[in-house]
XYZ file of C-alpha atoms in Angstrom:
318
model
C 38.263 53.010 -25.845
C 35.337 50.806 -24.529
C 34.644 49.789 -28.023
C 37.745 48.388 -28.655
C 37.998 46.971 -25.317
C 35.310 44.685 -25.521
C 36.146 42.991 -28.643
C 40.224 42.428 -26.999
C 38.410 40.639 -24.107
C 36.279 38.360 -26.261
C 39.377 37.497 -28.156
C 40.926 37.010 -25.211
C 38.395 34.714 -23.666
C 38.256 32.344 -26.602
C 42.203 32.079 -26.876
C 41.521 30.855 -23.341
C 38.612 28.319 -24.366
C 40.808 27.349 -27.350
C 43.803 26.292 -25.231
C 41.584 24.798 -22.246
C 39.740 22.811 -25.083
C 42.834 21.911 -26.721
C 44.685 20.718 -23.261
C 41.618 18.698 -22.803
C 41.561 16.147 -25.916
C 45.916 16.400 -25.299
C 45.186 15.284 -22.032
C 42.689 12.592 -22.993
C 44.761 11.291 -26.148
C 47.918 11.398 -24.214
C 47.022 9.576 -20.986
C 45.551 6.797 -23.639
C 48.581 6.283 -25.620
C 50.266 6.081 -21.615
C 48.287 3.280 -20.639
C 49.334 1.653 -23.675
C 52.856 1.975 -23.206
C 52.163 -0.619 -20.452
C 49.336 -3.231 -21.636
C 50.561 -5.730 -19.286
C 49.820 -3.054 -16.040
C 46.734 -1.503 -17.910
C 45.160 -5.198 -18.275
C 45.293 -6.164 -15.056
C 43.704 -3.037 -13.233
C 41.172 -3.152 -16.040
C 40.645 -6.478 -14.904
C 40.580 -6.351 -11.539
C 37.824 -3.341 -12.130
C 36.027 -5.619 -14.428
C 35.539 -8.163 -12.041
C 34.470 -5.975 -8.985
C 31.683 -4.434 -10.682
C 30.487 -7.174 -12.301
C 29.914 -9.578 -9.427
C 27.398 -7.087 -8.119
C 25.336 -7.354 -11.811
C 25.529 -10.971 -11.500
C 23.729 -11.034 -8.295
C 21.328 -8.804 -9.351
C 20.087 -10.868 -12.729
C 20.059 -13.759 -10.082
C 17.888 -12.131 -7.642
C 15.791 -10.405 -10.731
C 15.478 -13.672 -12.269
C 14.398 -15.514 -9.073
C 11.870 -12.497 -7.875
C 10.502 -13.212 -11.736
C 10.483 -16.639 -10.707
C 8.592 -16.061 -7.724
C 5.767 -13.722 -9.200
C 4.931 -16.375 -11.919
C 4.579 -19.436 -9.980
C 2.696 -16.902 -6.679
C 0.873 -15.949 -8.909
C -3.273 -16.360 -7.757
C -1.996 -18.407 -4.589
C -4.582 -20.864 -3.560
C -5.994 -21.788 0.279
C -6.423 -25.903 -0.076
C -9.313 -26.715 3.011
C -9.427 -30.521 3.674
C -12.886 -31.820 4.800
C -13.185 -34.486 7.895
C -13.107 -37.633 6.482
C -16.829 -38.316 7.580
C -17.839 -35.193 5.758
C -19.708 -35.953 2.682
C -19.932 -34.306 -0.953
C -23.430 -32.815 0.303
C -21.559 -30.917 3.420
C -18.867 -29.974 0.774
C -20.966 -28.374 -1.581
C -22.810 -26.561 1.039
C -19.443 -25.132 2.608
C -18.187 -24.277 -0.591
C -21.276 -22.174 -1.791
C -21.642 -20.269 1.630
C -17.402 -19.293 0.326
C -18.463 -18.108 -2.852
C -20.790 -15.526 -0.821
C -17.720 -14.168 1.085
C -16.217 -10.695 -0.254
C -12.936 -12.165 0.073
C -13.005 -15.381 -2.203
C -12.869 -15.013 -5.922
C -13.473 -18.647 -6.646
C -13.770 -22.083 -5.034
C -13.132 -25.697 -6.392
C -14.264 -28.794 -4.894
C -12.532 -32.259 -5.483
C -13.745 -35.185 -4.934
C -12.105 -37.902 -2.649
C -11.687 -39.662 -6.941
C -9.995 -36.775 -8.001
C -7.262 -36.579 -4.932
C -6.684 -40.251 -5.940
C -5.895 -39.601 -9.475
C -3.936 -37.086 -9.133
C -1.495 -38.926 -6.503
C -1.674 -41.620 -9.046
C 0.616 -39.505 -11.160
C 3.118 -38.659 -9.060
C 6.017 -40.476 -9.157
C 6.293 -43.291 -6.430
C 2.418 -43.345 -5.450
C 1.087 -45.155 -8.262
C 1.755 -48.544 -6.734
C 0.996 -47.608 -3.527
C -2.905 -46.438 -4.768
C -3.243 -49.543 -6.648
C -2.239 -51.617 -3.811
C -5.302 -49.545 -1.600
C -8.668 -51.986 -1.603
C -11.790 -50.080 -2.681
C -12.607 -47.654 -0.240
C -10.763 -44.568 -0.823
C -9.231 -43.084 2.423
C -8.934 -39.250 1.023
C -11.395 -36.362 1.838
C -13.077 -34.017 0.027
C -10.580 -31.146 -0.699
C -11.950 -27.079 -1.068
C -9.605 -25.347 -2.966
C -10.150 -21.657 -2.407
C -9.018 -18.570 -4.620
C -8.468 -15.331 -2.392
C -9.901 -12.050 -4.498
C -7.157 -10.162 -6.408
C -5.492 -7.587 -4.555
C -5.797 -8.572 -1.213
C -3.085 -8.257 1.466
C -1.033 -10.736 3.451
C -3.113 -9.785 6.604
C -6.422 -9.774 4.973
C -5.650 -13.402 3.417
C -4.133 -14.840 6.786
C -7.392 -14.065 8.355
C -9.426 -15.796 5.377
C -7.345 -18.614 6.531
C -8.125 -18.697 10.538
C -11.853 -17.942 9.631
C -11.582 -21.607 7.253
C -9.639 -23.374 10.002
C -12.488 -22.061 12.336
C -15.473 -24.216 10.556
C -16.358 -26.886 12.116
C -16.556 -29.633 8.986
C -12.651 -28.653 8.221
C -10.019 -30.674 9.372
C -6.767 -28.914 7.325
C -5.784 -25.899 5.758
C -2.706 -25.382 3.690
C -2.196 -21.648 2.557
C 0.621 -21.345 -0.268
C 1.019 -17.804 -0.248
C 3.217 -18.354 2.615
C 6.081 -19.141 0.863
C 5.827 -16.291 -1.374
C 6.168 -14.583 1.888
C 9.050 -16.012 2.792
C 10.420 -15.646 -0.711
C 10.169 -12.162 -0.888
C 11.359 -11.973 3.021
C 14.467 -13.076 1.253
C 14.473 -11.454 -1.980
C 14.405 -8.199 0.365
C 17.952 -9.515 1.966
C 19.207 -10.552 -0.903
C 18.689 -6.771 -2.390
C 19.617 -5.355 0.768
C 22.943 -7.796 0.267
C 23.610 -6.661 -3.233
C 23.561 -2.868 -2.437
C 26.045 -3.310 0.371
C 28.452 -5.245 -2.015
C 27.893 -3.067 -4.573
C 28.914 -0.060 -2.975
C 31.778 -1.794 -0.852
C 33.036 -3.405 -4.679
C 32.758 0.282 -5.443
C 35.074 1.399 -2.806
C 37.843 -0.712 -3.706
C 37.167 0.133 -7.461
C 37.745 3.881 -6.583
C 40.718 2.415 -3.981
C 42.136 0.330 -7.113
C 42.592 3.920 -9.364
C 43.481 5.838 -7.053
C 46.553 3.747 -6.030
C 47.257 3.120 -9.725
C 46.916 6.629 -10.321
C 48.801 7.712 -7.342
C 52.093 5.306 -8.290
C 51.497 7.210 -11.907
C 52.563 10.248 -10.217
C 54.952 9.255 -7.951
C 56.775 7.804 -10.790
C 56.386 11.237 -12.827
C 57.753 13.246 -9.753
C 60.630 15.022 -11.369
C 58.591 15.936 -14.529
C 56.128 17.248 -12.002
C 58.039 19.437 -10.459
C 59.667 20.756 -13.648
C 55.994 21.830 -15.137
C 55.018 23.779 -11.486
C 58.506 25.415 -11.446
C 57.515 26.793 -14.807
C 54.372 28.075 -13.398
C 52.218 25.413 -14.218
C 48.532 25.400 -12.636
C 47.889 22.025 -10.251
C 44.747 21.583 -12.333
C 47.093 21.416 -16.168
C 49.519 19.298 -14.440
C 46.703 16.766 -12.513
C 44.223 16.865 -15.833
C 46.064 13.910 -17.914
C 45.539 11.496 -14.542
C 42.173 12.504 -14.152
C 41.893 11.036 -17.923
C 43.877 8.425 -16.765
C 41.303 7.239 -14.574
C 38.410 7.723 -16.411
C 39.985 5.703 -18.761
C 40.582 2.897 -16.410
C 36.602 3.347 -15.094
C 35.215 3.136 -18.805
C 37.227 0.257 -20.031
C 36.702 -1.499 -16.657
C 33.304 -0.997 -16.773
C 32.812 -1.895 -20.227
C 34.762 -5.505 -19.377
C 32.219 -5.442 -16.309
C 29.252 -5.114 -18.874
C 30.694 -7.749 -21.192
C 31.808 -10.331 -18.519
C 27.549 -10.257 -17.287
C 26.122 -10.490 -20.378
C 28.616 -13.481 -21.086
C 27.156 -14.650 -17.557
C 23.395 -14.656 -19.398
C 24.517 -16.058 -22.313
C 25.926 -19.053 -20.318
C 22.568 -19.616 -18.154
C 20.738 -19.010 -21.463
C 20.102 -22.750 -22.032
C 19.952 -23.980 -18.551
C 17.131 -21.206 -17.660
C 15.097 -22.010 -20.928
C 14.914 -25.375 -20.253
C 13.706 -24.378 -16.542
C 11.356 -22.330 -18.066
C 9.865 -24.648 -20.573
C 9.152 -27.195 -17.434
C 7.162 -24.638 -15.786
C 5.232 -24.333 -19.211
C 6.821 -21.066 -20.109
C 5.268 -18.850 -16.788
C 8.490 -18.266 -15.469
C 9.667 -14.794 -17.395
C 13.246 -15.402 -17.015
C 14.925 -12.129 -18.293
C 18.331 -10.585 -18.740
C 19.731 -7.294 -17.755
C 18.257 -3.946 -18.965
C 19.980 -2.602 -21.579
C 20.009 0.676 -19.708
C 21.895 -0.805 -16.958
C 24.299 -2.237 -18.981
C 25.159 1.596 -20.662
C 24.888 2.906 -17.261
C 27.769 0.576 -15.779
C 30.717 1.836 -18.377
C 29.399 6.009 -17.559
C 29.212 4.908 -13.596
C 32.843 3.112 -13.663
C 34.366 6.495 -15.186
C 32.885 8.400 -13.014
C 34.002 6.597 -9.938
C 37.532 6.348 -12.122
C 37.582 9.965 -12.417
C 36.602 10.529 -8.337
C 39.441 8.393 -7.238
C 42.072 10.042 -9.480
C 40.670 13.429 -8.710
C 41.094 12.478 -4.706
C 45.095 11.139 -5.124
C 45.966 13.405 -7.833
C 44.714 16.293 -5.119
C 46.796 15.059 -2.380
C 49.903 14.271 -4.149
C 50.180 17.451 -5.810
C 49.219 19.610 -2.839
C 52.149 16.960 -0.954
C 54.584 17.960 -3.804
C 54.164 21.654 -3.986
C-alpha cells in the first residue's frame, strides 16, 4: 500500500509542477501580447521608466568621467616655493639640496629667474608685455618640489608650512589643494546621485504600480469571476506581476540605450578634450556590467511594485 503510494504522490507532485510551470510562461506570454494590445499606453510608461533611470546613469558617467579627470591631471601634485627676490642661484641650490635630504620629498627642480621668463613668454597675452621689460629680469628663483608617493593630505600640508617656514622663501603655492576640493565635491556629487537614484527609483516602482493597479481595476469583473471559481489570489495576481516585470525590463533596457546614446554624443567633444591634455585624461564610458545590471534591476523593481498593488487590490476585492 506504501509502495504504491509513493509513486501516486510523485505523480501527483509533478502534475502540480507541470501546471505551475505551464501557468507561468501563460502568464508571461499573455501579459506580453496585453501590453501590446495598447502600444500607445505601453510606450509611454516605458518611457517615462526609461527616462527616470537613466538620468541617474548619466550623472554617474559625468561624475566617473570628471573623478578620471581629476586623478590624471592630480596626478604627482607639485609644491612651487618662490625665492626672495634678493636670493641668489647659490642660496637656491643650497635650499634645494638640504629638500632632497627630507624623507618627504621625492624630487626637487630649480628654475631659474630665465626660465620663469620663457615660459610666461608663451602664454597668451604676456609675450608683449616681457618684451616690453628692459634687461633686468624682475622674477625669482622658483623650487618646484615633488612630495614622495603615497603621502597623505596632512602629511603634505605640513611639508608645506615647514617650506613657508624658511627664511629665504617668500611664496608657496601647493596644487594638491584643488584636488582636495575636487574630490570634496566628487563626494557630494556621489552622495547626490545615490539620493536621486533611489528617489527616481521610487517613482519608477510608483509609475507600475499605478499602471498595474488601473490594469486591475479595469479587469474587476473578470476578477471576480476567476475567485468565485475558486481561483488562488496568487493564479489570478501572476499575469500582473509579468506585467510589470515587463514594464521594468523594457524600461530599463530604453534606460540602458538612452546612456549609451548619451556617450556616443560626448564621444567627440571628450576626445578632443582629451587629446588637449595630451591623452592623460582616461575619459571612459559605462561598465558594461552596469549597463546588464540596469534592465535585471528595472524588472525587479517592476515586479516589487506590481507585487505591492496587485496585493492590495486583490485582498480589497475579495
Amino acid at each position: 500500500m506504501t509502495e504504491k503510494a509513493a509513486p501516486r504522490s510523485e505523480r501527483s507532485q509533478a502534475r502540480r509542477f507541470a501546471g505551475w510551470r505551464e501557468h507561468h510562461g501563460w502568464s508571461a506570454a499573455a501579459s506580453l501580447r496585453r501590453l501590446g494590445g495598447r502600444p500607445l499606453g505601453t510606450l509611454m510608461t516605458v518611457a517615462v521608466l526609461g527616462l527616470a533611470l537613466a538620468l541617474p546613469l548619466a550623472f554617474y558617467l559625468l561624475l566617473a568621467n570628471v573623478q578620471s579627470m581629476g586623478n590624471a591631471l592630480g596626478q604627482n601634485p607639485a609644491v612651487s616655493v618662490f625665492l626672495k627676490t634678493d636670493q641668489a642661484g647659490a642660496q637656491a641650490n643650497l635650499l634645494a639640496g638640504e629638500l632632497r635630504g627630507r624623507a618627504d620629498v621625492a624630487a626637487v627642480t630649480v628654475k631659474t629667474p630665465q626660465q620663469g621668463l620663457d615660459e610666461l613668454a608663451t602664454l597668451q597675452g604676456f609675450s608683449g608685455a616681457v618684451h616690453a621689460l628692459d634687461d633686468a629680469n624682475p622674477l625669482p628663483w622658483v623650487l618646484v618640489v615633488q612630495p614622495r608617493t603615497g603621502l597623505d593630505a596632512a602629511a603634505v600640508d605640513k611639508l608645506v608650512e615647514s617650506l613657508r617656514g624658511e627664511r629665504a622663501v617668500d611664496l608657496v603655492q601647493d596644487s594638491s589643494q584643488w584636488r582636495q576640493r575636487l574630490d570634496a565635491l566628487l563626494d557630494v556629487g556621489h552622495r547626490a546621485v545615490l539620493v536621486l537614484a533611489g528617489l527616481l527609483a521610487l517613482a519608477a516602482l510608483l509609475v507600475v504600480g499605478n499602471t498595474v493597479r488601473t490594469d486591475i481595476a479595469s479587469r474587476s469583473e473578470e476578477i471576480g469571476v476567476l475567485m468565485l471559481l475558486g481561483a488562488s489570489r496568487a493564479f489570478v495576481r501572476r499575469p500582473y506581476l509579468y506585467a510589470g516585470i515587463w514594464y521594468g525590463l523594457f524600461g530599463g533596457v530604453l534606460a540602458s540605450l538612452l546612456a549609451m546614446a548619451i556617450e556616443l554624443a560626448l564621444a567627440g567633444p571628450a576626445a578632443e578634450l582629451d587629446r588637449a591634455y595630451g591623452g592623460r585624461l582616461m575619459l571612459g564610458a559605462l561598465p558594461w556590467w552596469l549597463l546588464l545590471a540596469v534592465p535585471l534591476a528595472a524588472a525587479v523593481l517592476g515586479w516589487v511594485g506590481a507585487r505591492l498593488v496587485s496585493a492590495w487590490q486583490l485582498r480589497k476585492a475579495a
